[in-house]
PDB file of C-alpha atoms and ligand atoms in Angstrom:
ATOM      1  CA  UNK A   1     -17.787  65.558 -82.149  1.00  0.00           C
ATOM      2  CA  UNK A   2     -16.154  65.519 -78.486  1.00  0.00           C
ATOM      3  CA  UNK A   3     -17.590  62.514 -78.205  1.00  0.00           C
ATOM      4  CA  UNK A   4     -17.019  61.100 -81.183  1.00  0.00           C
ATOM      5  CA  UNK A   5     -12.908  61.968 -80.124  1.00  0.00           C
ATOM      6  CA  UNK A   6     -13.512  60.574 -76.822  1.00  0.00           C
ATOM      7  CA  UNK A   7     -14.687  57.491 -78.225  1.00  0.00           C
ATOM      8  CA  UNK A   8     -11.541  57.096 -80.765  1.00  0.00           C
ATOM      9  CA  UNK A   9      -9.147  57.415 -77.739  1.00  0.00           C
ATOM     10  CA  UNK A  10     -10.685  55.085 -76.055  1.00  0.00           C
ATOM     11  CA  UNK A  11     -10.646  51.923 -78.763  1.00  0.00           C
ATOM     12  CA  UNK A  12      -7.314  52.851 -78.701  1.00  0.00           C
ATOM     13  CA  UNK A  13      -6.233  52.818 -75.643  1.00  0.00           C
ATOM     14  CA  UNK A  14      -7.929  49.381 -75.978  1.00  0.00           C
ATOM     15  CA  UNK A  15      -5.689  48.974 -79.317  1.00  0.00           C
ATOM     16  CA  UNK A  16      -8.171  48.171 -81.333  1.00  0.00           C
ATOM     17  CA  UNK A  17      -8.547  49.796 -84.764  1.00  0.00           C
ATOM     18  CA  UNK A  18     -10.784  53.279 -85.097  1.00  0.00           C
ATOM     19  CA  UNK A  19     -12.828  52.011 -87.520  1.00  0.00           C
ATOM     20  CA  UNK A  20     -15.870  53.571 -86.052  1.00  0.00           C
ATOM     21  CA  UNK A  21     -17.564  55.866 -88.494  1.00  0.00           C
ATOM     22  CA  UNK A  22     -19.157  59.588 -88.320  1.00  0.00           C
ATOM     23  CA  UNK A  23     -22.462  57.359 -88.379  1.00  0.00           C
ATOM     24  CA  UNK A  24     -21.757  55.387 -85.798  1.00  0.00           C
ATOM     25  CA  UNK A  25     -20.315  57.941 -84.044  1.00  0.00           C
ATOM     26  CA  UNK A  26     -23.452  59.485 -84.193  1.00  0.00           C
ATOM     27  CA  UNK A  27     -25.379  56.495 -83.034  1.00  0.00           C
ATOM     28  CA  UNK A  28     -22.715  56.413 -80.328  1.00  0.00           C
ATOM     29  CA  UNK A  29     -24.246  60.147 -79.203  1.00  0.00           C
ATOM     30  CA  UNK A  30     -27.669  58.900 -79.564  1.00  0.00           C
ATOM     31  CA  UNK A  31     -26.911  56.430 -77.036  1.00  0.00           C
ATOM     32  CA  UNK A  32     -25.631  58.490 -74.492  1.00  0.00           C
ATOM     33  CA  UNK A  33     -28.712  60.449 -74.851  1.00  0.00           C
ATOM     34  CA  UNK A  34     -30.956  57.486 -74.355  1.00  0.00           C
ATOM     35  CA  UNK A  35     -28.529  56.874 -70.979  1.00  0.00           C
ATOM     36  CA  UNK A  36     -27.086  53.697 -71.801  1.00  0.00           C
ATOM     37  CA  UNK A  37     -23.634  54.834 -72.616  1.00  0.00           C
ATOM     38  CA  UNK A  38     -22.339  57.492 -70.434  1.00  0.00           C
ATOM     39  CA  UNK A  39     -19.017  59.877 -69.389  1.00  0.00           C
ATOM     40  CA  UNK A  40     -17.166  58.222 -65.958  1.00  0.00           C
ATOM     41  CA  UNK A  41     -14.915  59.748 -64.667  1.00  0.00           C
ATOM     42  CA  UNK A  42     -11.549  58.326 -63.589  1.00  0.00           C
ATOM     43  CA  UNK A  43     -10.636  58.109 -60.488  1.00  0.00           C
ATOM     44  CA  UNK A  44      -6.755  58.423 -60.757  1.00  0.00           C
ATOM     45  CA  UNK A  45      -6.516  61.245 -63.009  1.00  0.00           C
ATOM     46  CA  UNK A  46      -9.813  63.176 -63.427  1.00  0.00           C
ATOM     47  CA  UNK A  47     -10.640  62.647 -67.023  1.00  0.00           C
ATOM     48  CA  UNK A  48     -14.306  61.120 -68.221  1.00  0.00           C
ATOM     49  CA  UNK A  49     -14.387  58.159 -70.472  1.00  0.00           C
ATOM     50  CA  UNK A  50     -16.937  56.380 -72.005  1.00  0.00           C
ATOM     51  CA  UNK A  51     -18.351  53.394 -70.209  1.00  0.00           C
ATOM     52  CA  UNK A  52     -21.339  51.548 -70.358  1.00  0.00           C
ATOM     53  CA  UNK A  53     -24.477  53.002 -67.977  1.00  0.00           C
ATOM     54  CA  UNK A  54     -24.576  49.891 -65.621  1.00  0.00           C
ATOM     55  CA  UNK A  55     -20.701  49.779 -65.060  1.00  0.00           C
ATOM     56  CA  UNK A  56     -19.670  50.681 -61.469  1.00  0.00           C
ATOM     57  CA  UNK A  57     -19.051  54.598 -61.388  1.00  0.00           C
ATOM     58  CA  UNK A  58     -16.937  54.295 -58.012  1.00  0.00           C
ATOM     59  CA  UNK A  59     -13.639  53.392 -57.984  1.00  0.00           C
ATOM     60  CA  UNK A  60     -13.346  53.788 -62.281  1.00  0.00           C
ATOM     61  CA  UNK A  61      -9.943  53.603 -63.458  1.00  0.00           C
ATOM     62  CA  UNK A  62      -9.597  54.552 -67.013  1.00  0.00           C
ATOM     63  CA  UNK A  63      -7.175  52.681 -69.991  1.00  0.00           C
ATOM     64  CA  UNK A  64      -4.269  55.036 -69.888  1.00  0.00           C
ATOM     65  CA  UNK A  65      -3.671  54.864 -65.717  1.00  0.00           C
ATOM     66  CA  UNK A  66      -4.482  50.796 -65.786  1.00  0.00           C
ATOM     67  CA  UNK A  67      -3.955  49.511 -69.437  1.00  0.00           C
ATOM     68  CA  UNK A  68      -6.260  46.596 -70.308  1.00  0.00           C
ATOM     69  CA  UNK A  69      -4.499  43.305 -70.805  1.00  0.00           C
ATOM     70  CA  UNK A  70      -4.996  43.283 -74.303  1.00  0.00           C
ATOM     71  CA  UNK A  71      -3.155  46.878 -75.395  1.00  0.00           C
ATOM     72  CA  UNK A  72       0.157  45.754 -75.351  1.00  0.00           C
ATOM     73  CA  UNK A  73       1.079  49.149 -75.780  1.00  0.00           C
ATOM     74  CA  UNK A  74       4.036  48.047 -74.356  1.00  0.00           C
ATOM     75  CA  UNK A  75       6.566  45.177 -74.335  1.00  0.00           C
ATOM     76  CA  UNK A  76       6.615  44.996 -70.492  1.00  0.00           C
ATOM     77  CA  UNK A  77       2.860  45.274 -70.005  1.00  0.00           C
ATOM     78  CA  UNK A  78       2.964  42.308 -68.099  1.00  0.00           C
ATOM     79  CA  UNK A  79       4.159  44.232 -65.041  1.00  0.00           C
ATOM     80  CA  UNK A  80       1.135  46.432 -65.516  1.00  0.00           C
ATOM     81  CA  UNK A  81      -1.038  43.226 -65.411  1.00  0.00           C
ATOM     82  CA  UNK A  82       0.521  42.286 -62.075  1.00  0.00           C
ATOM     83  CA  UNK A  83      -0.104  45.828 -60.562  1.00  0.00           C
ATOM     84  CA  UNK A  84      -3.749  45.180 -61.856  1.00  0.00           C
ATOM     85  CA  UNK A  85      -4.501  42.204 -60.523  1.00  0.00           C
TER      86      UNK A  85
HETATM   87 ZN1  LIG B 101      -7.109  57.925 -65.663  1.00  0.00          ZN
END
């Protein structure tokens, strides 16, 4: 279930829907135990996230300290993107 969580705040942060379901979540779990999904953990402020196994582990910043392009969380997101790169 922790992961299942994890994995809800994470399409958010993306702002996408949560339309993932207990089965998928489940599938979601199987795939962390089969080591292609796994926890990384951010390098700003400590907390794991889920990213794909093959993504670069150094250097990880997660969605809430570097907001992908696409959240528009906010209206002035576009300073975000410049701090971004
Ligand atoms: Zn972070």
């Amino acid at each position: 279930m922790k992961s299942y969580r994890l994995y809800l705040e994470h399409l958010q942060l993306q702002g996408e829907e949560p339309a993932l379901s207990l089965t998928r979540a489940w599938t979601l779990v199987r795939y962390f135990a089969s080591g292609l999904l796994q926890l990384t953990p951010c390098s700003r402020c400590g907390g794991h996230f889920v990213a794909h196994a093959h993504d670069p582990q150094r250097g990880f910043v997660c969605g809430l300290c570097q907001p992908p392009s696409r959240a528009g969380r906010t209206r002035r997101s576009s300073e975000a993107l410049a701090v971004a790169g």
